[in-house]
mmCIF file of C-alpha atoms and ligand atoms in Angstrom:
data_model
loop_
_atom_site.group_PDB
_atom_site.id
_atom_site.type_symbol
_atom_site.label_atom_id
_atom_site.label_comp_id
_atom_site.label_asym_id
_atom_site.label_seq_id
_atom_site.Cartn_x
_atom_site.Cartn_y
_atom_site.Cartn_z
ATOM 1 C CA UNK N 1 9.994 -22.981 6.626
ATOM 2 C CA UNK N 2 13.182 -24.395 5.136
ATOM 3 C CA UNK N 3 16.637 -24.052 6.702
ATOM 4 C CA UNK N 4 19.516 -24.369 4.225
ATOM 5 C CA UNK N 5 22.818 -25.285 5.891
ATOM 6 C CA UNK N 6 26.220 -24.062 4.647
ATOM 7 C CA UNK N 7 28.139 -26.690 2.610
ATOM 8 C CA UNK N 8 30.795 -26.753 5.341
ATOM 9 C CA UNK N 9 28.361 -27.058 8.238
ATOM 10 C CA UNK N 10 29.246 -29.660 10.831
ATOM 11 C CA UNK N 11 27.133 -32.556 12.099
ATOM 12 C CA UNK N 12 26.899 -30.755 15.456
ATOM 13 C CA UNK N 13 25.544 -27.582 13.814
ATOM 14 C CA UNK N 14 22.937 -29.626 11.924
ATOM 15 C CA UNK N 15 21.801 -31.397 15.071
ATOM 16 C CA UNK N 16 21.669 -28.067 16.955
ATOM 17 C CA UNK N 17 19.219 -26.735 14.343
ATOM 18 C CA UNK N 18 17.118 -29.918 14.545
ATOM 19 C CA UNK N 19 17.081 -29.661 18.352
ATOM 20 C CA UNK N 20 15.923 -26.046 18.130
ATOM 21 C CA UNK N 21 13.126 -27.010 15.707
ATOM 22 C CA UNK N 22 11.947 -29.706 18.128
ATOM 23 C CA UNK N 23 12.142 -27.453 21.159
ATOM 24 C CA UNK N 24 9.966 -24.926 19.261
ATOM 25 C CA UNK N 25 7.386 -27.720 18.892
ATOM 26 C CA UNK N 26 7.795 -28.543 15.167
ATOM 27 C CA UNK N 27 8.970 -31.581 13.204
ATOM 28 C CA UNK N 28 12.298 -31.468 11.363
ATOM 29 C CA UNK N 29 12.829 -33.270 8.047
ATOM 30 C CA UNK N 30 16.467 -33.666 7.198
ATOM 31 C CA UNK N 31 17.523 -33.944 3.574
ATOM 32 C CA UNK N 32 21.239 -34.451 3.021
ATOM 33 C CA UNK N 33 22.701 -34.400 -0.494
ATOM 34 C CA UNK N 34 26.294 -34.382 -1.756
ATOM 35 C CA UNK N 35 26.491 -30.604 -1.672
ATOM 36 C CA UNK N 36 23.582 -29.354 0.395
ATOM 37 C CA UNK N 37 21.848 -30.101 3.638
ATOM 38 C CA UNK N 38 18.304 -28.864 4.003
ATOM 39 C CA UNK N 39 16.058 -29.038 7.069
ATOM 40 C CA UNK N 40 12.307 -28.749 6.433
ATOM 41 C CA UNK N 41 10.299 -27.414 9.368
ATOM 42 C CA UNK N 42 6.702 -28.648 9.404
ATOM 43 C CA UNK N 43 3.765 -29.032 11.764
ATOM 44 C CA UNK N 44 1.883 -26.715 14.089
ATOM 45 C CA UNK N 45 3.026 -25.212 17.369
ATOM 46 C CA UNK N 46 1.952 -22.326 19.574
ATOM 47 C CA UNK N 47 5.544 -21.060 19.443
ATOM 48 C CA UNK N 48 5.958 -18.720 16.472
ATOM 49 C CA UNK N 49 8.786 -19.599 14.106
ATOM 50 C CA UNK N 50 11.288 -16.764 14.062
ATOM 51 C CA UNK N 51 13.205 -17.032 10.803
ATOM 52 C CA UNK N 52 15.675 -14.391 11.861
ATOM 53 C CA UNK N 53 16.673 -16.414 14.958
ATOM 54 C CA UNK N 54 17.354 -19.519 12.882
ATOM 55 C CA UNK N 55 19.284 -17.366 10.410
ATOM 56 C CA UNK N 56 21.797 -16.443 13.130
ATOM 57 C CA UNK N 57 22.573 -20.049 14.138
ATOM 58 C CA UNK N 58 26.035 -21.438 13.402
ATOM 59 C CA UNK N 59 26.269 -23.260 10.063
ATOM 60 C CA UNK N 60 23.000 -21.833 8.656
ATOM 61 C CA UNK N 61 23.259 -20.304 5.173
ATOM 62 C CA UNK N 62 19.683 -19.070 4.753
ATOM 63 C CA UNK N 63 16.136 -19.542 5.934
ATOM 64 C CA UNK N 64 13.145 -19.491 3.585
ATOM 65 C CA UNK N 65 9.510 -19.092 4.522
ATOM 66 C CA UNK N 66 7.155 -21.194 2.436
ATOM 67 C CA UNK N 67 3.763 -20.170 3.811
ATOM 68 C CA UNK N 68 2.395 -16.635 3.954
ATOM 69 C CA UNK N 69 2.827 -14.832 7.299
ATOM 70 C CA UNK N 70 -0.860 -13.884 7.231
ATOM 71 C CA UNK N 71 -3.457 -16.566 7.819
ATOM 72 C CA UNK N 72 -6.883 -15.007 8.313
ATOM 73 C CA UNK N 73 -6.482 -12.881 5.179
ATOM 74 C CA UNK N 74 -5.113 -15.737 3.104
ATOM 75 C CA UNK N 75 -7.116 -17.427 0.383
ATOM 76 C CA UNK N 76 -5.203 -20.585 1.179
ATOM 77 C CA UNK N 77 -7.040 -20.902 4.506
ATOM 78 C CA UNK N 78 -10.333 -19.413 3.306
ATOM 79 C CA UNK N 79 -10.783 -20.262 -0.393
ATOM 80 C CA UNK N 80 -14.191 -18.616 -0.860
ATOM 81 C CA UNK N 81 -14.595 -14.905 -1.456
ATOM 82 C CA UNK N 82 -15.620 -12.953 1.618
ATOM 83 C CA UNK N 83 -18.720 -10.917 0.928
ATOM 84 C CA UNK N 84 -19.091 -7.713 2.897
ATOM 85 C CA UNK N 85 -22.761 -6.796 3.063
ATOM 86 C CA UNK N 86 -23.376 -3.160 2.372
ATOM 87 C CA UNK N 87 -26.879 -1.893 2.363
ATOM 88 C CA UNK N 88 -28.573 -4.737 0.579
ATOM 89 C CA UNK N 89 -25.638 -5.435 -1.699
ATOM 90 C CA UNK N 90 -22.394 -7.311 -1.228
ATOM 91 C CA UNK N 91 -18.857 -6.106 -1.679
ATOM 92 C CA UNK N 92 -16.915 -8.978 -3.225
ATOM 93 C CA UNK N 93 -19.693 -10.689 -5.150
ATOM 94 C CA UNK N 94 -20.370 -10.526 -8.886
ATOM 95 C CA UNK N 95 -21.737 -7.043 -8.283
ATOM 96 C CA UNK N 96 -19.415 -4.070 -8.626
ATOM 97 C CA UNK N 97 -19.887 -1.322 -6.037
ATOM 98 C CA UNK N 98 -19.199 2.310 -6.750
ATOM 99 C CA UNK N 99 -18.434 4.575 -3.807
ATOM 100 C CA UNK N 100 -18.388 8.235 -4.802
ATOM 101 C CA UNK N 101 -18.360 11.676 -3.261
ATOM 102 C CA UNK N 102 -16.140 14.594 -2.380
ATOM 103 C CA UNK N 103 -12.693 14.302 -0.853
ATOM 104 C CA UNK N 104 -13.853 16.551 2.022
ATOM 105 C CA UNK N 105 -17.322 17.250 3.323
ATOM 106 C CA UNK N 106 -17.347 21.037 2.953
ATOM 107 C CA UNK N 107 -20.879 22.030 3.995
ATOM 108 C CA UNK N 108 -24.308 20.533 4.627
ATOM 109 C CA UNK N 109 -25.600 21.791 1.264
ATOM 110 C CA UNK N 110 -22.538 20.502 -0.578
ATOM 111 C CA UNK N 111 -22.759 16.933 0.703
ATOM 112 C CA UNK N 112 -26.533 16.659 0.306
ATOM 113 C CA UNK N 113 -26.344 18.058 -3.214
ATOM 114 C CA UNK N 114 -23.486 15.713 -4.212
ATOM 115 C CA UNK N 115 -25.185 12.713 -2.600
ATOM 116 C CA UNK N 116 -28.339 13.326 -4.661
ATOM 117 C CA UNK N 117 -26.291 13.680 -7.833
ATOM 118 C CA UNK N 118 -24.259 10.532 -7.040
ATOM 119 C CA UNK N 119 -27.428 8.555 -6.441
ATOM 120 C CA UNK N 120 -28.846 9.809 -9.739
ATOM 121 C CA UNK N 121 -25.660 8.799 -11.569
ATOM 122 C CA UNK N 122 -25.666 5.251 -10.181
ATOM 123 C CA UNK N 123 -23.377 5.281 -7.119
ATOM 124 C CA UNK N 124 -23.926 2.634 -4.452
ATOM 125 C CA UNK N 125 -22.299 4.410 -1.495
ATOM 126 C CA UNK N 126 -21.284 7.926 -0.509
ATOM 127 C CA UNK N 127 -17.748 8.884 0.451
ATOM 128 C CA UNK N 128 -16.689 12.088 2.197
ATOM 129 C CA UNK N 129 -13.944 13.098 4.593
ATOM 130 C CA UNK N 130 -14.836 14.629 7.954
ATOM 131 C CA UNK N 131 -11.325 14.162 9.367
ATOM 132 C CA UNK N 132 -8.705 14.846 6.729
ATOM 133 C CA UNK N 133 -5.124 13.571 6.869
ATOM 134 C CA UNK N 134 -3.403 16.494 5.128
ATOM 135 C CA UNK N 135 0.281 16.646 4.299
ATOM 136 C CA UNK N 136 0.400 20.236 5.570
ATOM 137 C CA UNK N 137 -0.904 21.210 9.016
ATOM 138 C CA UNK N 138 -2.031 24.498 7.424
ATOM 139 C CA UNK N 139 -4.391 22.788 4.945
ATOM 140 C CA UNK N 140 -8.097 22.250 5.652
ATOM 141 C CA UNK N 141 -8.372 19.476 8.261
ATOM 142 C CA UNK N 142 -12.090 18.667 7.881
ATOM 143 C CA UNK N 143 -15.266 19.741 9.686
ATOM 144 C CA UNK N 144 -15.194 16.775 12.095
ATOM 145 C CA UNK N 145 -18.386 15.563 13.759
ATOM 146 C CA UNK N 146 -20.501 18.282 12.125
ATOM 147 C CA UNK N 147 -19.539 16.823 8.745
ATOM 148 C CA UNK N 148 -20.581 13.347 9.896
ATOM 149 C CA UNK N 149 -23.997 14.719 10.874
ATOM 150 C CA UNK N 150 -24.366 16.280 7.429
ATOM 151 C CA UNK N 151 -23.402 12.962 5.834
ATOM 152 C CA UNK N 152 -25.981 11.135 7.938
ATOM 153 C CA UNK N 153 -28.564 13.597 6.640
ATOM 154 C CA UNK N 154 -27.409 12.915 3.074
ATOM 155 C CA UNK N 155 -27.834 9.196 3.754
ATOM 156 C CA UNK N 156 -31.368 9.773 4.997
ATOM 157 C CA UNK N 157 -32.206 11.636 1.789
ATOM 158 C CA UNK N 158 -30.621 9.185 -0.626
ATOM 159 C CA UNK N 159 -30.238 5.851 1.132
ATOM 160 C CA UNK N 160 -26.544 5.770 0.222
ATOM 161 C CA UNK N 161 -24.425 4.237 3.009
ATOM 162 C CA UNK N 162 -21.525 6.317 4.285
ATOM 163 C CA UNK N 163 -17.817 5.561 3.882
ATOM 164 C CA UNK N 164 -15.659 7.955 5.893
ATOM 165 C CA UNK N 165 -12.163 8.075 7.316
ATOM 166 C CA UNK N 166 -11.292 7.642 10.965
ATOM 167 C CA UNK N 167 -7.825 8.902 11.831
ATOM 168 C CA UNK N 168 -7.442 8.213 15.517
ATOM 169 C CA UNK N 169 -8.428 5.536 18.043
ATOM 170 C CA UNK N 170 -10.220 8.133 20.170
ATOM 171 C CA UNK N 171 -12.489 9.015 17.222
ATOM 172 C CA UNK N 172 -13.647 5.432 16.553
ATOM 173 C CA UNK N 173 -16.745 5.318 18.836
ATOM 174 C CA UNK N 174 -17.959 8.695 17.580
ATOM 175 C CA UNK N 175 -17.392 7.924 13.871
ATOM 176 C CA UNK N 176 -19.220 4.591 14.383
ATOM 177 C CA UNK N 177 -22.329 6.544 15.402
ATOM 178 C CA UNK N 178 -22.593 7.864 11.828
ATOM 179 C CA UNK N 179 -20.585 5.710 9.431
ATOM 180 C CA UNK N 180 -21.472 2.471 7.667
ATOM 181 C CA UNK N 181 -17.857 1.789 6.665
ATOM 182 C CA UNK N 182 -14.728 3.026 8.469
ATOM 183 C CA UNK N 183 -11.990 4.092 6.072
ATOM 184 C CA UNK N 184 -8.385 3.695 7.190
ATOM 185 C CA UNK N 185 -6.318 6.069 5.099
ATOM 186 C CA UNK N 186 -3.045 5.258 3.369
ATOM 187 C CA UNK N 187 -1.066 7.197 5.986
ATOM 188 C CA UNK N 188 -2.554 5.099 8.788
ATOM 189 C CA UNK N 189 -2.301 1.652 7.211
ATOM 190 C CA UNK N 190 0.311 0.647 9.761
ATOM 191 C CA UNK N 191 -1.157 2.516 12.736
ATOM 192 C CA UNK N 192 -1.551 -0.657 14.744
ATOM 193 C CA UNK N 193 -3.510 0.798 17.644
ATOM 194 C CA UNK N 194 -6.021 2.206 15.132
ATOM 195 C CA UNK N 195 -6.218 -1.191 13.385
ATOM 196 C CA UNK N 196 -6.934 -2.810 16.766
ATOM 197 C CA UNK N 197 -9.643 -0.242 17.511
ATOM 198 C CA UNK N 198 -11.474 -0.653 14.199
ATOM 199 C CA UNK N 199 -11.091 -4.418 14.529
ATOM 200 C CA UNK N 200 -12.815 -4.298 17.898
ATOM 201 C CA UNK N 201 -15.568 -2.022 16.585
ATOM 202 C CA UNK N 202 -16.784 -4.859 14.305
ATOM 203 C CA UNK N 203 -17.707 -2.192 11.731
ATOM 204 C CA UNK N 204 -16.872 -2.797 8.062
ATOM 205 C CA UNK N 205 -13.442 -1.399 7.252
ATOM 206 C CA UNK N 206 -12.033 -0.042 3.991
ATOM 207 C CA UNK N 207 -8.285 -0.405 4.448
ATOM 208 C CA UNK N 208 -6.230 1.692 2.040
ATOM 209 C CA UNK N 209 -2.776 0.588 1.005
ATOM 210 C CA UNK N 210 0.040 2.775 2.330
ATOM 211 C CA UNK N 211 1.738 4.711 -0.452
ATOM 212 C CA UNK N 212 5.016 2.881 0.210
ATOM 213 C CA UNK N 213 3.594 -0.391 1.454
ATOM 214 C CA UNK N 214 4.042 -3.743 -0.235
ATOM 215 C CA UNK N 215 1.086 -6.008 -0.926
ATOM 216 C CA UNK N 216 2.263 -8.284 1.874
ATOM 217 C CA UNK N 217 2.351 -5.359 4.327
ATOM 218 C CA UNK N 218 -1.206 -4.452 3.313
ATOM 219 C CA UNK N 219 -2.309 -8.036 4.003
ATOM 220 C CA UNK N 220 -0.517 -8.031 7.367
ATOM 221 C CA UNK N 221 -2.343 -4.806 8.256
ATOM 222 C CA UNK N 222 -5.651 -6.483 7.306
ATOM 223 C CA UNK N 223 -4.650 -9.393 9.535
ATOM 224 C CA UNK N 224 -4.643 -7.021 12.544
ATOM 225 C CA UNK N 225 -8.293 -6.100 11.904
ATOM 226 C CA UNK N 226 -9.299 -9.703 11.152
ATOM 227 C CA UNK N 227 -7.592 -10.952 14.309
ATOM 228 C CA UNK N 228 -10.285 -9.169 16.349
ATOM 229 C CA UNK N 229 -12.956 -11.312 14.723
ATOM 230 C CA UNK N 230 -13.924 -8.451 12.387
ATOM 231 C CA UNK N 231 -14.195 -10.192 9.004
ATOM 232 C CA UNK N 232 -15.688 -7.220 7.218
ATOM 233 C CA UNK N 233 -12.509 -5.882 5.675
ATOM 234 C CA UNK N 234 -12.133 -4.476 2.162
ATOM 235 C CA UNK N 235 -8.742 -3.654 0.712
ATOM 236 C CA UNK N 236 -8.102 -0.574 -1.385
ATOM 237 C CA UNK N 237 -5.353 -0.018 -3.942
ATOM 238 C CA UNK N 238 -4.888 3.773 -4.092
ATOM 239 C CA UNK N 239 -1.594 4.123 -5.957
ATOM 240 C CA UNK N 240 1.958 3.839 -4.741
ATOM 241 C CA UNK N 241 5.040 6.064 -4.803
ATOM 242 C CA UNK N 242 7.350 5.376 -7.708
ATOM 243 C CA UNK N 243 10.010 7.346 -9.618
ATOM 244 C CA UNK N 244 7.296 8.533 -12.033
ATOM 245 C CA UNK N 245 6.256 12.154 -11.560
ATOM 246 C CA UNK N 246 3.728 12.541 -14.390
ATOM 247 C CA UNK N 247 0.971 11.408 -12.035
ATOM 248 C CA UNK N 248 0.489 11.921 -8.291
ATOM 249 C CA UNK N 249 0.967 8.195 -7.619
ATOM 250 C CA UNK N 250 1.310 5.119 -9.807
ATOM 251 C CA UNK N 251 -1.727 2.866 -9.945
ATOM 252 C CA UNK N 252 -0.456 -0.594 -9.128
ATOM 253 C CA UNK N 253 -2.958 -2.309 -11.375
ATOM 254 C CA UNK N 254 -1.071 -5.574 -10.784
ATOM 255 C CA UNK N 255 -2.161 -5.392 -7.158
ATOM 256 C CA UNK N 256 -5.761 -6.113 -8.178
ATOM 257 C CA UNK N 257 -5.285 -9.643 -9.598
ATOM 258 C CA UNK N 258 -2.437 -10.339 -7.173
ATOM 259 C CA UNK N 259 -4.646 -9.502 -4.179
ATOM 260 C CA UNK N 260 -7.556 -11.441 -5.640
ATOM 261 C CA UNK N 261 -5.336 -14.526 -5.807
ATOM 262 C CA UNK N 262 -3.708 -14.091 -2.370
ATOM 263 C CA UNK N 263 -6.760 -13.124 -0.349
ATOM 264 C CA UNK N 264 -10.504 -13.728 -0.128
ATOM 265 C CA UNK N 265 -11.167 -10.096 0.872
ATOM 266 C CA UNK N 266 -12.895 -7.704 -1.575
ATOM 267 C CA UNK N 267 -10.578 -5.403 -3.500
ATOM 268 C CA UNK N 268 -11.520 -1.800 -4.269
ATOM 269 C CA UNK N 269 -9.605 0.506 -6.612
ATOM 270 C CA UNK N 270 -9.237 4.254 -6.032
ATOM 271 C CA UNK N 271 -8.534 5.798 -9.454
ATOM 272 C CA UNK N 272 -8.609 9.330 -7.988
ATOM 273 C CA UNK N 273 -5.671 9.223 -5.558
ATOM 274 C CA UNK N 274 -3.786 6.745 -7.700
ATOM 275 C CA UNK N 275 -3.643 9.163 -10.650
ATOM 276 C CA UNK N 276 -4.152 12.556 -8.998
ATOM 277 C CA UNK N 277 -5.675 14.008 -12.164
ATOM 278 C CA UNK N 278 -9.332 13.938 -13.175
ATOM 279 C CA UNK N 279 -8.480 13.373 -16.847
ATOM 280 C CA UNK N 280 -7.035 9.911 -16.098
ATOM 281 C CA UNK N 281 -9.596 8.774 -13.543
ATOM 282 C CA UNK N 282 -12.145 7.180 -15.875
ATOM 283 C CA UNK N 283 -9.527 5.226 -17.864
ATOM 284 C CA UNK N 284 -8.038 3.776 -14.676
ATOM 285 C CA UNK N 285 -11.500 3.032 -13.272
ATOM 286 C CA UNK N 286 -12.249 0.982 -16.399
ATOM 287 C CA UNK N 287 -8.881 -0.772 -16.084
ATOM 288 C CA UNK N 288 -9.533 -1.615 -12.435
ATOM 289 C CA UNK N 289 -12.835 -3.310 -13.155
ATOM 290 C CA UNK N 290 -11.360 -5.116 -16.163
ATOM 291 C CA UNK N 291 -8.572 -6.362 -13.860
ATOM 292 C CA UNK N 292 -11.087 -7.837 -11.418
ATOM 293 C CA UNK N 293 -11.670 -5.162 -8.755
ATOM 294 C CA UNK N 294 -14.870 -5.557 -6.755
ATOM 295 C CA UNK N 295 -15.522 -1.847 -6.624
ATOM 296 C CA UNK N 296 -14.277 1.699 -7.031
ATOM 297 C CA UNK N 297 -13.971 4.696 -4.753
ATOM 298 C CA UNK N 298 -14.066 7.910 -6.754
ATOM 299 C CA UNK N 299 -13.799 11.589 -5.805
ATOM 300 C CA UNK N 300 -16.466 13.869 -7.268
ATOM 301 C CA UNK N 301 -17.024 17.607 -6.823
ATOM 302 C CA UNK N 302 -19.468 19.890 -8.658
ATOM 303 C CA UNK N 303 -16.922 22.729 -8.634
ATOM 304 C CA UNK N 304 -13.452 21.171 -8.520
ATOM 305 C CA UNK N 305 -11.881 24.619 -8.901
ATOM 306 C CA UNK N 306 -13.316 25.550 -5.490
ATOM 307 C CA UNK N 307 -12.758 22.236 -3.705
ATOM 308 C CA UNK N 308 -11.098 22.444 -0.294
ATOM 309 C CA UNK N 309 -9.039 19.321 -1.025
ATOM 310 C CA UNK N 310 -8.130 17.204 -4.058
ATOM 311 C CA UNK N 311 -9.998 19.338 -6.610
ATOM 312 C CA UNK N 312 -7.505 18.412 -9.326
ATOM 313 C CA UNK N 313 -8.471 14.751 -9.219
ATOM 314 C CA UNK N 314 -12.207 15.246 -8.669
ATOM 315 C CA UNK N 315 -14.637 14.477 -11.464
ATOM 316 C CA UNK N 316 -17.562 16.764 -12.143
ATOM 317 C CA UNK N 317 -20.877 14.916 -11.635
ATOM 318 C CA UNK N 318 -21.573 14.626 -15.376
ATOM 319 C CA UNK N 319 -18.154 13.070 -15.944
ATOM 320 C CA UNK N 320 -18.824 10.704 -13.071
ATOM 321 C CA UNK N 321 -22.098 9.668 -14.731
ATOM 322 C CA UNK N 322 -20.102 8.880 -17.868
ATOM 323 C CA UNK N 323 -17.628 6.846 -15.791
ATOM 324 C CA UNK N 324 -20.517 4.798 -14.391
ATOM 325 C CA UNK N 325 -21.819 4.062 -17.886
ATOM 326 C CA UNK N 326 -18.409 2.982 -19.142
ATOM 327 C CA UNK N 327 -17.564 0.932 -16.069
ATOM 328 C CA UNK N 328 -20.924 -0.800 -16.343
ATOM 329 C CA UNK N 329 -20.079 -1.881 -19.918
ATOM 330 C CA UNK N 330 -16.656 -3.168 -18.802
ATOM 331 C CA UNK N 331 -18.221 -5.023 -15.863
ATOM 332 C CA UNK N 332 -20.633 -6.804 -18.208
ATOM 333 C CA UNK N 333 -17.771 -7.724 -20.522
ATOM 334 C CA UNK N 334 -16.052 -9.541 -17.636
ATOM 335 C CA UNK N 335 -19.194 -11.283 -16.384
ATOM 336 C CA UNK N 336 -20.200 -8.845 -13.672
ATOM 337 C CA UNK N 337 -22.636 -5.990 -13.271
ATOM 338 C CA UNK N 338 -23.051 -2.870 -11.194
ATOM 339 C CA UNK N 339 -24.596 -3.472 -7.782
ATOM 340 C CA UNK N 340 -28.194 -2.333 -7.458
ATOM 341 C CA UNK N 341 -28.641 0.967 -5.705
ATOM 342 C CA UNK N 342 -30.041 0.989 -2.171
ATOM 343 C CA UNK N 343 -33.781 1.265 -1.815
ATOM 344 C CA UNK N 344 -35.039 4.480 -0.355
ATOM 345 C CA UNK N 345 -35.396 5.217 2.531
ATOM 346 C CA UNK N 346 -32.729 3.023 3.951
ATOM 347 C CA UNK N 347 -29.592 2.514 5.926
ATOM 348 C CA UNK N 348 -29.751 2.936 9.569
ATOM 349 C CA UNK N 349 -26.086 3.078 10.288
ATOM 350 C CA UNK N 350 -24.422 0.037 11.759
ATOM 351 C CA UNK N 351 -27.251 -2.312 10.914
ATOM 352 C CA UNK N 352 -26.388 -2.375 7.258
ATOM 353 C CA UNK N 353 -23.449 -4.701 7.503
ATOM 354 C CA UNK N 354 -23.877 -8.221 8.713
ATOM 355 C CA UNK N 355 -21.209 -10.858 8.992
ATOM 356 C CA UNK N 356 -20.562 -12.980 5.924
HETATM 357 C C1 LIG K 1 -8.990 10.171 0.771
HETATM 358 O O1 LIG K 1 -9.637 9.137 0.516
HETATM 359 O O2 LIG K 1 -9.413 11.326 0.612
HETATM 360 C C2 LIG K 1 -7.571 10.009 1.197
HETATM 361 C C3 LIG K 1 -6.983 10.914 1.957
HETATM 362 O O3 LIG K 1 -7.020 8.900 0.686
HETATM 363 P P1 LIG K 1 -5.564 8.247 0.950
HETATM 364 O O4 LIG K 1 -5.559 7.853 2.397
HETATM 365 O O5 LIG K 1 -5.561 7.085 0.012
HETATM 366 O O6 LIG K 1 -4.530 9.282 0.610
HETATM 367 MN MN1 LIG K 2 -8.828 12.877 -1.249
#
């Protein structure tokens, strides 16, 4: 951290700042020029540095942070990519993972049928919502535990591991009985008690970026999960709110290379929620892989016109198969390839993910 003093600051004010730095347990480096006086704060201390407190001290013009406020998520402290094992493959390696399935699990037949079609088309994991965070309380809220049981059956048939959302701390132990990856939805990215609970679970977590969250806020949210010793965190760019209304959200494609440079955690792109329209999904999926994403999470429904949620952005299975073919070509062009599909039979939940 750097403290910049006002040009008219007094010697007493400067020494008060230095004394505060020392009492917080850090070293102060004073640099005094003709016009400006700067105090560099360096070293390690158990006392957190509170920029805002220094900013209120007499004679201080501004305070600038020079290191990121997140440590466990930072590539600076952990230069190598974290690999999250998922059913024989690794999220974050040269292999690109494709998670696909319906927005909501609607029935046993629906999820088993989609899972078989996803497997056939080349998906590496199955997504499906059992607990749905809907904007309206009158919209379909999900079939709950029953849906998780149907997904577990779909996993038994296909070997595809399950990615599903958990919305509440109380649901975590139950969802862990079925899921291979716990999804934290955009609306819950800053639900800190939920982040603590999934951190403690030690289950792999797919953390979606809040629709109005900055990249730094996403990384701070990941830090909550990591701080429980749960290193199996994947980040998901799912589109942000902007002034643009032509699409449901705006895909922040910049977030992919920015995250890859700031953090060692795998980065997944959701072209479905980030566009909100099936016709744009494949183009944005290709862009995401070209930009360096480690995987995709895509919504698919055999009858989008009858879907209970997000039908407008769901691909039909044959279009999804085309997406897989195109994404595979893009992956090869950037020195990667699609992850191999799980062997069958497979995945006993919870044993599929081992620490990196
Ligand atoms: C979903 O994956 O269906 C979902 C609700 O996503 P998000 O939290 O990104 O809106
Ligand atoms: Mn959805």
